[in-house]
């Protein structure tokens, strides 16, 4: 089947960067195609970033957001505290290990900019148990979420940034379906790409 979107012109759907940050997770949780190529389904173009050093990942993602290469970020990791999906609503100013602060001058908390309630609703409607939480878990995900959020500009048009936690015991196919559902829920709240940004 021909791709009508290609025939009519550039793809103006918003781009979401999906980052599965845990190098030890065998499930391949990130949505989209391999090698960071965009997927061609749903309400957004999905770009993927694989696991790396958390500091390098934070810098890479913040750079892509600053350059408007994507309009949203969905961090994906695991939860050990629930049998359902958890959308983490905030992150604390902590280093990767221990209780020490990551920055002495940054705020104590950073709140996510993504449509959390819509993500939770979409997951539940898809038959995937989900809830929002303010509780951080001690892993790279909370650290990444905090660093990316505190690097965002202070304006109403800040990109959507979320952290989705997947239950450890969930089958890989269902885990990936949950990631796709959450990404699509974010995409529905994003504007189309301006024409001047399209190559």
Short mmCIF file of N, CA and C in Angstrom, two decimals:
data_model
loop_
_atom_site.label_atom_id
_atom_site.label_comp_id
_atom_site.label_asym_id
_atom_site.label_seq_id
_atom_site.Cartn_x
_atom_site.Cartn_y
_atom_site.Cartn_z
N UNK A 1 0.84 -1.19 0.00
CA UNK A 1 0.00 0.00 0.00
C UNK A 1 0.88 1.24 0.00
N UNK A 2 0.48 2.23 -0.80
CA UNK A 2 1.26 3.46 -0.87
C UNK A 2 1.03 4.29 0.38
N UNK A 3 2.05 5.02 0.76
CA UNK A 3 1.96 5.89 1.92
C UNK A 3 1.41 7.24 1.49
N UNK A 4 0.12 7.49 1.77
CA UNK A 4 -0.51 8.72 1.33
C UNK A 4 0.13 9.95 1.95
N UNK A 5 0.68 9.79 3.16
CA UNK A 5 1.31 10.93 3.83
C UNK A 5 2.53 11.40 3.04
N UNK A 6 3.30 10.45 2.48
CA UNK A 6 4.46 10.81 1.69
C UNK A 6 4.05 11.46 0.39
N UNK A 7 2.97 10.97 -0.21
CA UNK A 7 2.52 11.52 -1.47
C UNK A 7 2.05 12.97 -1.33
N UNK A 8 1.41 13.28 -0.23
CA UNK A 8 0.82 14.61 -0.06
C UNK A 8 1.82 15.64 0.43
N UNK A 9 2.91 15.23 1.01
CA UNK A 9 3.88 16.19 1.52
C UNK A 9 4.53 15.70 2.79
N UNK A 10 5.32 16.55 3.43
CA UNK A 10 6.06 16.14 4.64
C UNK A 10 5.12 15.74 5.77
N UNK A 11 5.60 14.85 6.59
CA UNK A 11 4.86 14.37 7.76
C UNK A 11 4.92 15.44 8.84
N UNK A 12 3.78 16.05 9.15
CA UNK A 12 3.75 17.13 10.13
C UNK A 12 3.33 16.65 11.51
N UNK A 13 3.20 15.33 11.69
CA UNK A 13 2.87 14.86 13.03
C UNK A 13 3.99 15.24 14.00
N UNK A 14 3.63 15.50 15.27
CA UNK A 14 4.68 15.78 16.26
C UNK A 14 5.57 14.57 16.47
N UNK A 15 6.81 14.82 16.86
CA UNK A 15 7.76 13.75 17.11
C UNK A 15 7.93 13.55 18.62
N UNK A 16 7.83 12.29 19.05
CA UNK A 16 8.05 11.93 20.45
C UNK A 16 9.31 11.08 20.53
N UNK A 17 10.18 11.46 21.44
CA UNK A 17 11.39 10.68 21.70
C UNK A 17 11.10 9.69 22.82
N UNK A 18 11.24 8.40 22.54
CA UNK A 18 11.01 7.36 23.53
C UNK A 18 12.35 6.77 23.93
N UNK A 19 12.64 6.83 25.21
CA UNK A 19 13.94 6.38 25.72
C UNK A 19 13.75 5.28 26.75
N UNK A 20 14.17 4.07 26.40
CA UNK A 20 14.21 2.96 27.34
C UNK A 20 15.61 2.95 27.95
N UNK A 21 15.72 3.45 29.17
CA UNK A 21 17.03 3.82 29.72
C UNK A 21 17.80 2.70 30.42
N UNK A 22 17.14 1.57 30.68
CA UNK A 22 17.79 0.51 31.44
C UNK A 22 18.52 -0.46 30.51
N UNK A 23 19.85 -0.51 30.53
CA UNK A 23 20.58 -1.38 29.61
C UNK A 23 20.40 -2.86 29.91
N UNK A 24 19.86 -3.20 31.08
CA UNK A 24 19.70 -4.59 31.47
C UNK A 24 18.29 -5.12 31.22
N UNK A 25 17.43 -4.28 30.65
CA UNK A 25 16.06 -4.72 30.38
C UNK A 25 16.00 -5.39 29.01
N UNK A 26 15.67 -6.68 28.96
CA UNK A 26 15.70 -7.40 27.69
C UNK A 26 14.44 -7.23 26.85
N UNK A 27 13.44 -6.50 27.35
CA UNK A 27 12.14 -6.49 26.69
C UNK A 27 12.07 -5.58 25.47
N UNK A 28 13.04 -4.70 25.29
CA UNK A 28 12.95 -3.76 24.17
C UNK A 28 11.73 -2.88 24.28
N UNK A 29 11.65 -2.09 25.36
CA UNK A 29 10.43 -1.37 25.70
C UNK A 29 10.14 -0.18 24.80
N UNK A 30 11.13 0.38 24.14
CA UNK A 30 10.92 1.59 23.36
C UNK A 30 10.03 1.31 22.17
N UNK A 31 9.10 2.22 21.91
CA UNK A 31 8.24 2.10 20.74
C UNK A 31 9.01 2.51 19.50
N UNK A 32 8.43 2.27 18.33
CA UNK A 32 9.08 2.69 17.09
C UNK A 32 9.96 1.61 16.53
N UNK A 33 10.66 1.93 15.46
CA UNK A 33 11.50 0.98 14.78
C UNK A 33 12.89 0.95 15.38
N UNK A 34 13.70 0.02 14.95
CA UNK A 34 15.06 -0.10 15.45
C UNK A 34 15.94 1.03 14.93
N UNK A 35 17.09 1.18 15.56
CA UNK A 35 18.10 2.14 15.12
C UNK A 35 17.64 3.59 15.16
N UNK A 36 16.67 3.89 16.03
CA UNK A 36 16.26 5.28 16.19
C UNK A 36 15.46 5.84 15.04
N UNK A 37 14.98 5.00 14.13
CA UNK A 37 14.20 5.50 13.01
C UNK A 37 12.75 5.73 13.44
N UNK A 38 12.07 6.71 12.84
CA UNK A 38 10.70 6.99 13.25
C UNK A 38 9.74 5.89 12.83
N UNK A 39 8.75 5.63 13.65
CA UNK A 39 7.70 4.71 13.27
C UNK A 39 6.68 5.47 12.43
N UNK A 40 5.80 4.76 11.76
CA UNK A 40 4.82 5.39 10.89
C UNK A 40 3.41 4.97 11.29
N UNK A 41 3.13 5.05 12.57
CA UNK A 41 1.81 4.70 13.05
C UNK A 41 1.45 5.60 14.21
N UNK A 42 0.14 5.68 14.50
CA UNK A 42 -0.32 6.47 15.62
C UNK A 42 -0.36 7.96 15.32
N UNK A 43 -0.47 8.74 16.39
CA UNK A 43 -0.64 10.18 16.26
C UNK A 43 0.67 10.94 16.18
N UNK A 44 1.78 10.25 16.27
CA UNK A 44 3.08 10.92 16.27
C UNK A 44 4.12 10.08 15.56
N UNK A 45 5.18 10.75 15.15
CA UNK A 45 6.39 10.04 14.71
C UNK A 45 7.18 9.72 15.96
N UNK A 46 7.58 8.47 16.10
CA UNK A 46 8.27 8.04 17.32
C UNK A 46 9.74 7.78 17.02
N UNK A 47 10.60 8.52 17.72
CA UNK A 47 12.04 8.32 17.62
C UNK A 47 12.50 7.59 18.88
N UNK A 48 13.46 6.71 18.74
CA UNK A 48 13.91 5.96 19.91
C UNK A 48 15.36 6.27 20.25
N UNK A 49 15.64 6.25 21.54
CA UNK A 49 17.01 6.39 22.05
C UNK A 49 17.24 5.25 23.02
N UNK A 50 18.34 4.54 22.86
CA UNK A 50 18.63 3.40 23.70
C UNK A 50 19.34 3.79 24.98
N UNK A 51 19.60 2.79 25.78
CA UNK A 51 20.24 3.00 27.07
C UNK A 51 21.67 3.51 26.90
N UNK A 52 22.08 4.35 27.85
CA UNK A 52 23.43 4.92 27.85
C UNK A 52 23.70 5.42 29.26
N UNK A 53 24.86 6.00 29.45
CA UNK A 53 25.16 6.66 30.71
C UNK A 53 24.08 7.72 30.98
N UNK A 54 23.47 7.75 32.18
CA UNK A 54 22.39 8.69 32.45
C UNK A 54 22.73 10.15 32.18
N UNK A 55 23.96 10.54 32.51
CA UNK A 55 24.36 11.92 32.23
C UNK A 55 24.39 12.21 30.75
N UNK A 56 24.92 11.29 29.97
CA UNK A 56 24.96 11.46 28.52
C UNK A 56 23.55 11.47 27.94
N UNK A 57 22.68 10.61 28.46
CA UNK A 57 21.30 10.59 27.97
C UNK A 57 20.58 11.90 28.28
N UNK A 58 20.76 12.40 29.49
CA UNK A 58 20.11 13.66 29.85
C UNK A 58 20.56 14.79 28.93
N UNK A 59 21.85 14.86 28.65
CA UNK A 59 22.37 15.91 27.77
C UNK A 59 21.85 15.74 26.34
N UNK A 60 21.83 14.50 25.85
CA UNK A 60 21.35 14.23 24.49
C UNK A 60 19.89 14.61 24.33
N UNK A 61 19.06 14.18 25.27
CA UNK A 61 17.63 14.47 25.17
C UNK A 61 17.35 15.96 25.31
N UNK A 62 18.01 16.62 26.24
CA UNK A 62 17.83 18.07 26.40
C UNK A 62 18.25 18.81 25.15
N UNK A 63 19.32 18.34 24.50
CA UNK A 63 19.77 18.98 23.26
C UNK A 63 18.72 18.82 22.17
N UNK A 64 18.14 17.63 22.04
CA UNK A 64 17.13 17.41 21.01
C UNK A 64 15.89 18.26 21.26
N UNK A 65 15.52 18.42 22.53
CA UNK A 65 14.38 19.28 22.84
C UNK A 65 14.68 20.74 22.54
N UNK A 66 15.88 21.18 22.86
CA UNK A 66 16.26 22.58 22.61
C UNK A 66 16.28 22.89 21.12
N UNK A 67 16.68 21.91 20.31
CA UNK A 67 16.74 22.09 18.86
C UNK A 67 15.40 21.80 18.18
N UNK A 68 14.38 21.50 18.97
CA UNK A 68 13.03 21.21 18.45
C UNK A 68 13.02 20.01 17.52
N UNK A 69 13.92 19.05 17.77
CA UNK A 69 13.90 17.82 16.98
C UNK A 69 12.75 16.92 17.41
N UNK A 70 12.22 17.17 18.61
CA UNK A 70 11.05 16.44 19.08
C UNK A 70 10.26 17.38 19.99
N UNK A 71 8.99 17.06 20.17
CA UNK A 71 8.11 17.90 20.97
C UNK A 71 7.74 17.26 22.31
N UNK A 72 8.19 16.03 22.52
CA UNK A 72 7.87 15.34 23.76
C UNK A 72 8.88 14.23 24.01
N UNK A 73 9.00 13.85 25.28
CA UNK A 73 9.90 12.76 25.67
C UNK A 73 9.13 11.81 26.57
N UNK A 74 9.21 10.53 26.26
CA UNK A 74 8.65 9.50 27.12
C UNK A 74 9.78 8.59 27.57
N UNK A 75 10.16 8.73 28.84
CA UNK A 75 11.14 7.83 29.44
C UNK A 75 10.41 6.55 29.85
N UNK A 76 11.05 5.41 29.61
CA UNK A 76 10.40 4.13 29.90
C UNK A 76 11.34 3.26 30.72
N UNK A 77 10.84 2.81 31.85
CA UNK A 77 11.62 1.92 32.72
C UNK A 77 10.70 0.94 33.42
N UNK A 78 11.15 0.40 34.50
CA UNK A 78 10.40 -0.61 35.24
C UNK A 78 9.99 -0.10 36.62
N UNK A 79 8.91 -0.67 37.13
CA UNK A 79 8.52 -0.43 38.52
C UNK A 79 8.60 -1.75 39.28
N UNK A 80 9.09 -1.67 40.48
CA UNK A 80 9.12 -2.81 41.38
C UNK A 80 8.10 -2.66 42.50
N UNK A 81 7.23 -1.66 42.36
CA UNK A 81 6.28 -1.36 43.43
C UNK A 81 4.82 -1.59 43.04
N UNK A 82 4.57 -2.09 41.85
CA UNK A 82 3.20 -2.24 41.40
C UNK A 82 3.09 -3.32 40.35
N UNK A 83 1.90 -3.92 40.25
CA UNK A 83 1.61 -4.86 39.18
C UNK A 83 0.99 -4.17 37.97
N UNK A 84 0.84 -2.86 38.05
CA UNK A 84 0.29 -2.09 36.94
C UNK A 84 1.28 -1.03 36.49
N UNK A 85 0.97 -0.39 35.38
CA UNK A 85 1.78 0.72 34.89
C UNK A 85 1.70 1.87 35.89
N UNK A 86 2.80 2.60 36.02
CA UNK A 86 2.84 3.80 36.87
C UNK A 86 3.38 4.97 36.05
N UNK A 87 2.66 6.07 36.08
CA UNK A 87 3.14 7.30 35.44
C UNK A 87 3.64 8.19 36.56
N UNK A 88 4.96 8.39 36.59
CA UNK A 88 5.57 9.16 37.68
C UNK A 88 5.41 10.64 37.42
N UNK A 89 4.81 11.35 38.38
CA UNK A 89 4.43 12.75 38.17
C UNK A 89 5.50 13.76 38.58
N UNK A 90 6.52 13.31 39.30
CA UNK A 90 7.54 14.26 39.73
C UNK A 90 8.84 13.51 40.02
N UNK A 91 9.90 14.27 40.14
CA UNK A 91 11.20 13.69 40.47
C UNK A 91 11.91 14.61 41.44
N UNK A 92 12.74 14.02 42.29
CA UNK A 92 13.44 14.78 43.32
C UNK A 92 14.87 15.09 42.89
N UNK A 93 15.41 16.12 43.52
CA UNK A 93 16.79 16.55 43.27
C UNK A 93 17.73 15.60 44.00
N UNK A 94 18.08 14.51 43.33
CA UNK A 94 18.97 13.50 43.91
C UNK A 94 19.98 13.04 42.87
N UNK A 95 21.13 12.63 43.35
CA UNK A 95 22.10 12.02 42.47
C UNK A 95 21.68 10.60 42.11
N UNK A 96 22.49 9.94 41.33
CA UNK A 96 22.16 8.59 40.90
C UNK A 96 22.17 7.59 42.05
N UNK A 97 23.04 7.82 43.03
CA UNK A 97 23.12 6.90 44.16
C UNK A 97 23.09 7.70 45.46
N UNK A 98 22.40 7.17 46.43
CA UNK A 98 22.37 7.82 47.74
C UNK A 98 21.45 9.02 47.79
N UNK A 99 21.33 9.63 48.97
CA UNK A 99 20.40 10.75 49.17
C UNK A 99 20.97 12.12 48.79
N UNK A 100 22.22 12.19 48.40
CA UNK A 100 22.83 13.49 48.10
C UNK A 100 22.13 14.17 46.93
N UNK A 101 22.07 15.50 46.98
CA UNK A 101 21.46 16.27 45.89
C UNK A 101 22.31 16.19 44.64
N UNK A 102 21.64 16.24 43.48
CA UNK A 102 22.37 16.34 42.22
C UNK A 102 22.91 17.75 42.04
N UNK A 103 22.13 18.75 42.47
CA UNK A 103 22.55 20.14 42.36
C UNK A 103 22.19 20.89 43.64
N UNK A 104 23.10 21.72 44.13
CA UNK A 104 22.83 22.51 45.33
C UNK A 104 21.99 23.75 45.04
N UNK A 105 21.84 24.10 43.76
CA UNK A 105 21.12 25.32 43.41
C UNK A 105 19.80 25.05 42.71
N UNK A 106 19.55 23.80 42.33
CA UNK A 106 18.32 23.47 41.61
C UNK A 106 17.18 23.24 42.60
N UNK A 107 15.93 23.30 42.12
CA UNK A 107 14.79 23.09 43.03
C UNK A 107 14.75 21.68 43.60
N UNK A 108 14.03 21.52 44.71
CA UNK A 108 13.95 20.22 45.37
C UNK A 108 13.16 19.21 44.55
N UNK A 109 12.14 19.69 43.82
CA UNK A 109 11.28 18.82 43.03
C UNK A 109 11.07 19.40 41.64
N UNK A 110 10.83 18.53 40.69
CA UNK A 110 10.43 18.94 39.35
C UNK A 110 9.20 18.12 38.96
N UNK A 111 8.19 18.81 38.45
CA UNK A 111 6.94 18.13 38.10
C UNK A 111 6.85 17.91 36.59
N UNK A 112 6.34 16.75 36.23
CA UNK A 112 6.26 16.40 34.82
C UNK A 112 5.35 17.35 34.07
N UNK A 113 5.61 17.52 32.79
CA UNK A 113 4.84 18.44 31.95
C UNK A 113 3.90 17.70 31.01
N UNK A 114 3.84 16.38 31.10
CA UNK A 114 3.00 15.57 30.22
C UNK A 114 1.57 15.47 30.76
N UNK A 115 0.60 15.11 29.91
CA UNK A 115 -0.80 14.95 30.34
C UNK A 115 -0.99 13.63 31.08
N UNK A 116 -0.64 13.61 32.35
CA UNK A 116 -0.61 12.37 33.13
C UNK A 116 -1.98 11.69 33.19
N UNK A 117 -3.01 12.45 33.51
CA UNK A 117 -4.34 11.83 33.66
C UNK A 117 -4.81 11.21 32.36
N UNK A 118 -4.51 11.85 31.23
CA UNK A 118 -4.90 11.29 29.94
C UNK A 118 -4.12 10.02 29.62
N UNK A 119 -2.84 9.97 30.02
CA UNK A 119 -2.05 8.76 29.82
C UNK A 119 -2.63 7.60 30.62
N UNK A 120 -2.95 7.87 31.89
CA UNK A 120 -3.50 6.83 32.75
C UNK A 120 -4.85 6.36 32.20
N UNK A 121 -5.69 7.29 31.79
CA UNK A 121 -7.00 6.93 31.25
C UNK A 121 -6.87 6.07 29.99
N UNK A 122 -5.96 6.45 29.11
CA UNK A 122 -5.78 5.70 27.87
C UNK A 122 -5.30 4.28 28.15
N UNK A 123 -4.39 4.12 29.09
CA UNK A 123 -3.90 2.79 29.45
C UNK A 123 -5.02 1.94 30.04
N UNK A 124 -5.79 2.52 30.94
CA UNK A 124 -6.89 1.77 31.54
C UNK A 124 -7.94 1.38 30.50
N UNK A 125 -8.23 2.30 29.58
CA UNK A 125 -9.21 2.00 28.54
C UNK A 125 -8.71 0.92 27.58
N UNK A 126 -7.39 0.78 27.48
CA UNK A 126 -6.80 -0.27 26.65
C UNK A 126 -6.71 -1.60 27.38
N UNK A 127 -7.24 -1.65 28.60
CA UNK A 127 -7.22 -2.88 29.37
C UNK A 127 -5.92 -3.11 30.12
N UNK A 128 -5.14 -2.04 30.31
CA UNK A 128 -3.85 -2.13 31.00
C UNK A 128 -3.94 -1.32 32.29
N UNK A 129 -3.87 -1.99 33.42
CA UNK A 129 -4.00 -1.30 34.70
C UNK A 129 -2.91 -0.25 34.84
N UNK A 130 -3.31 0.95 35.26
CA UNK A 130 -2.35 2.06 35.36
C UNK A 130 -2.80 3.05 36.42
N UNK A 131 -1.84 3.76 37.00
CA UNK A 131 -2.12 4.79 37.98
C UNK A 131 -1.01 5.82 37.95
N UNK A 132 -1.34 7.03 38.38
CA UNK A 132 -0.33 8.07 38.54
C UNK A 132 0.26 7.98 39.94
N UNK A 133 1.52 8.38 40.06
CA UNK A 133 2.18 8.34 41.36
C UNK A 133 3.13 9.51 41.52
N UNK A 134 3.24 9.98 42.76
CA UNK A 134 4.24 11.01 43.08
C UNK A 134 5.51 10.40 43.63
N UNK A 135 5.52 9.09 43.83
CA UNK A 135 6.67 8.42 44.42
C UNK A 135 7.76 8.16 43.39
N UNK A 136 8.97 8.57 43.71
CA UNK A 136 10.13 8.25 42.88
C UNK A 136 10.62 6.85 43.22
N UNK A 137 11.29 6.24 42.27
CA UNK A 137 11.99 4.99 42.53
C UNK A 137 13.47 5.26 42.30
N UNK A 138 14.29 4.58 43.06
CA UNK A 138 15.73 4.89 43.06
C UNK A 138 16.41 4.21 41.87
N UNK A 139 16.31 4.86 40.73
CA UNK A 139 16.97 4.35 39.54
C UNK A 139 17.30 5.51 38.62
N UNK A 140 17.86 5.19 37.46
CA UNK A 140 18.24 6.23 36.52
C UNK A 140 17.05 7.00 35.98
N UNK A 141 15.86 6.38 35.97
CA UNK A 141 14.69 7.05 35.43
C UNK A 141 14.33 8.32 36.18
N UNK A 142 14.32 8.25 37.52
CA UNK A 142 13.99 9.43 38.31
C UNK A 142 15.04 10.52 38.12
N UNK A 143 16.31 10.12 38.06
CA UNK A 143 17.39 11.07 37.84
C UNK A 143 17.25 11.75 36.47
N UNK A 144 16.99 10.95 35.44
CA UNK A 144 16.81 11.49 34.09
C UNK A 144 15.62 12.44 34.04
N UNK A 145 14.50 12.03 34.62
CA UNK A 145 13.31 12.86 34.61
C UNK A 145 13.60 14.22 35.24
N UNK A 146 14.26 14.21 36.38
CA UNK A 146 14.57 15.47 37.06
C UNK A 146 15.47 16.36 36.20
N UNK A 147 16.52 15.80 35.65
CA UNK A 147 17.47 16.60 34.88
C UNK A 147 16.84 17.17 33.61
N UNK A 148 16.03 16.39 32.94
CA UNK A 148 15.39 16.87 31.71
C UNK A 148 14.38 17.96 32.03
N UNK A 149 13.58 17.76 33.08
CA UNK A 149 12.57 18.75 33.44
C UNK A 149 13.21 20.07 33.87
N UNK A 150 14.28 20.02 34.64
CA UNK A 150 14.89 21.26 35.12
C UNK A 150 15.69 21.97 34.03
N UNK A 151 15.93 21.31 32.92
CA UNK A 151 16.60 21.95 31.79
C UNK A 151 15.62 22.61 30.83
N UNK A 152 14.31 22.40 31.02
CA UNK A 152 13.31 22.97 30.13
C UNK A 152 13.18 24.48 30.35
N UNK A 153 12.77 25.21 29.32
CA UNK A 153 12.53 26.64 29.50
C UNK A 153 11.30 26.88 30.36
N UNK A 154 11.28 28.00 31.07
CA UNK A 154 10.14 28.35 31.91
C UNK A 154 9.09 29.08 31.09
N UNK A 155 8.33 28.35 30.29
CA UNK A 155 7.24 28.98 29.55
C UNK A 155 6.13 27.97 29.35
N UNK A 156 5.00 28.48 28.88
CA UNK A 156 3.81 27.64 28.75
C UNK A 156 3.95 26.61 27.63
N UNK A 157 4.88 26.81 26.72
CA UNK A 157 5.04 25.91 25.58
C UNK A 157 6.13 24.87 25.81
N UNK A 158 6.47 24.60 27.06
CA UNK A 158 7.50 23.61 27.34
C UNK A 158 7.09 22.25 26.81
N UNK A 159 8.02 21.47 26.29
CA UNK A 159 7.70 20.15 25.76
C UNK A 159 7.13 19.24 26.84
N UNK A 160 6.38 18.25 26.40
CA UNK A 160 5.82 17.25 27.32
C UNK A 160 6.89 16.23 27.67
N UNK A 161 7.10 16.01 28.95
CA UNK A 161 8.09 15.04 29.42
C UNK A 161 7.42 14.12 30.44
N UNK A 162 7.55 12.81 30.25
CA UNK A 162 6.90 11.86 31.14
C UNK A 162 7.82 10.68 31.42
N UNK A 163 7.53 9.99 32.52
CA UNK A 163 8.21 8.75 32.88
C UNK A 163 7.16 7.68 33.10
N UNK A 164 7.18 6.67 32.24
CA UNK A 164 6.26 5.55 32.34
C UNK A 164 7.01 4.35 32.90
N UNK A 165 6.47 3.78 33.97
CA UNK A 165 7.08 2.60 34.58
C UNK A 165 6.22 1.38 34.29
N UNK A 166 6.87 0.33 33.80
CA UNK A 166 6.21 -0.90 33.35
C UNK A 166 6.40 -1.98 34.41
N UNK A 167 5.36 -2.74 34.73
CA UNK A 167 5.51 -3.82 35.72
C UNK A 167 6.54 -4.85 35.29
N UNK A 168 7.31 -5.34 36.23
CA UNK A 168 8.37 -6.29 35.93
C UNK A 168 7.84 -7.58 35.32
N UNK A 169 6.69 -8.05 35.78
CA UNK A 169 6.20 -9.36 35.36
C UNK A 169 5.40 -9.32 34.05
N UNK A 170 5.18 -8.15 33.49
CA UNK A 170 4.34 -8.04 32.30
C UNK A 170 5.04 -8.63 31.08
N UNK A 171 4.26 -9.32 30.24
CA UNK A 171 4.80 -9.88 29.01
C UNK A 171 5.35 -8.77 28.12
N UNK A 172 6.46 -9.03 27.41
CA UNK A 172 7.06 -7.99 26.57
C UNK A 172 6.09 -7.37 25.56
N UNK A 173 5.23 -8.17 24.94
CA UNK A 173 4.30 -7.62 23.95
C UNK A 173 3.32 -6.65 24.60
N UNK A 174 2.84 -6.99 25.81
CA UNK A 174 1.94 -6.09 26.51
C UNK A 174 2.67 -4.86 27.02
N UNK A 175 3.91 -5.03 27.43
CA UNK A 175 4.71 -3.88 27.86
C UNK A 175 4.88 -2.89 26.72
N UNK A 176 5.22 -3.39 25.54
CA UNK A 176 5.40 -2.50 24.38
C UNK A 176 4.08 -1.86 23.96
N UNK A 177 2.98 -2.62 24.09
CA UNK A 177 1.67 -2.03 23.77
C UNK A 177 1.36 -0.88 24.72
N UNK A 178 1.68 -1.04 25.99
CA UNK A 178 1.46 0.04 26.94
C UNK A 178 2.27 1.28 26.61
N UNK A 179 3.51 1.09 26.19
CA UNK A 179 4.35 2.23 25.79
C UNK A 179 3.72 2.95 24.60
N UNK A 180 3.24 2.19 23.62
CA UNK A 180 2.62 2.79 22.45
C UNK A 180 1.35 3.55 22.82
N UNK A 181 0.54 3.00 23.72
CA UNK A 181 -0.69 3.67 24.16
C UNK A 181 -0.36 4.97 24.87
N UNK A 182 0.64 4.94 25.76
CA UNK A 182 1.02 6.15 26.49
C UNK A 182 1.56 7.22 25.55
N UNK A 183 2.39 6.81 24.59
CA UNK A 183 2.94 7.77 23.63
C UNK A 183 1.84 8.41 22.80
N UNK A 184 0.86 7.61 22.40
CA UNK A 184 -0.24 8.14 21.60
C UNK A 184 -1.08 9.12 22.41
N UNK A 185 -1.25 8.85 23.71
CA UNK A 185 -2.00 9.78 24.56
C UNK A 185 -1.29 11.13 24.66
N UNK A 186 0.03 11.10 24.76
CA UNK A 186 0.80 12.35 24.76
C UNK A 186 0.65 13.07 23.44
N UNK A 187 0.75 12.32 22.35
CA UNK A 187 0.72 12.92 21.01
C UNK A 187 -0.58 13.65 20.73
N UNK A 188 -1.67 13.18 21.27
CA UNK A 188 -2.96 13.82 21.01
C UNK A 188 -3.02 15.23 21.58
N UNK A 189 -2.10 15.57 22.47
CA UNK A 189 -2.09 16.91 23.07
C UNK A 189 -1.00 17.81 22.47
N UNK A 190 -0.35 17.35 21.43
CA UNK A 190 0.73 18.12 20.82
C UNK A 190 0.27 18.73 19.51
N UNK A 191 0.77 19.94 19.19
CA UNK A 191 0.42 20.56 17.91
C UNK A 191 1.20 19.92 16.78
N UNK A 192 0.72 20.11 15.56
CA UNK A 192 1.45 19.69 14.38
C UNK A 192 2.74 20.48 14.27
N UNK A 193 3.73 19.89 13.63
CA UNK A 193 5.00 20.59 13.40
C UNK A 193 4.77 21.79 12.49
N UNK A 194 5.34 22.97 12.83
CA UNK A 194 5.29 24.11 11.91
C UNK A 194 5.95 23.77 10.59
N UNK A 195 5.44 24.31 9.49
CA UNK A 195 5.99 23.98 8.19
C UNK A 195 7.45 24.41 8.04
N UNK A 196 7.84 25.50 8.70
CA UNK A 196 9.21 25.99 8.54
C UNK A 196 10.22 25.05 9.19
N UNK A 197 9.78 24.14 10.08
CA UNK A 197 10.71 23.20 10.71
C UNK A 197 10.88 21.93 9.91
N UNK A 198 10.06 21.75 8.88
CA UNK A 198 10.12 20.52 8.11
C UNK A 198 11.18 20.60 7.04
N UNK A 199 11.97 19.52 6.91
CA UNK A 199 13.04 19.51 5.92
C UNK A 199 12.56 19.12 4.56
#
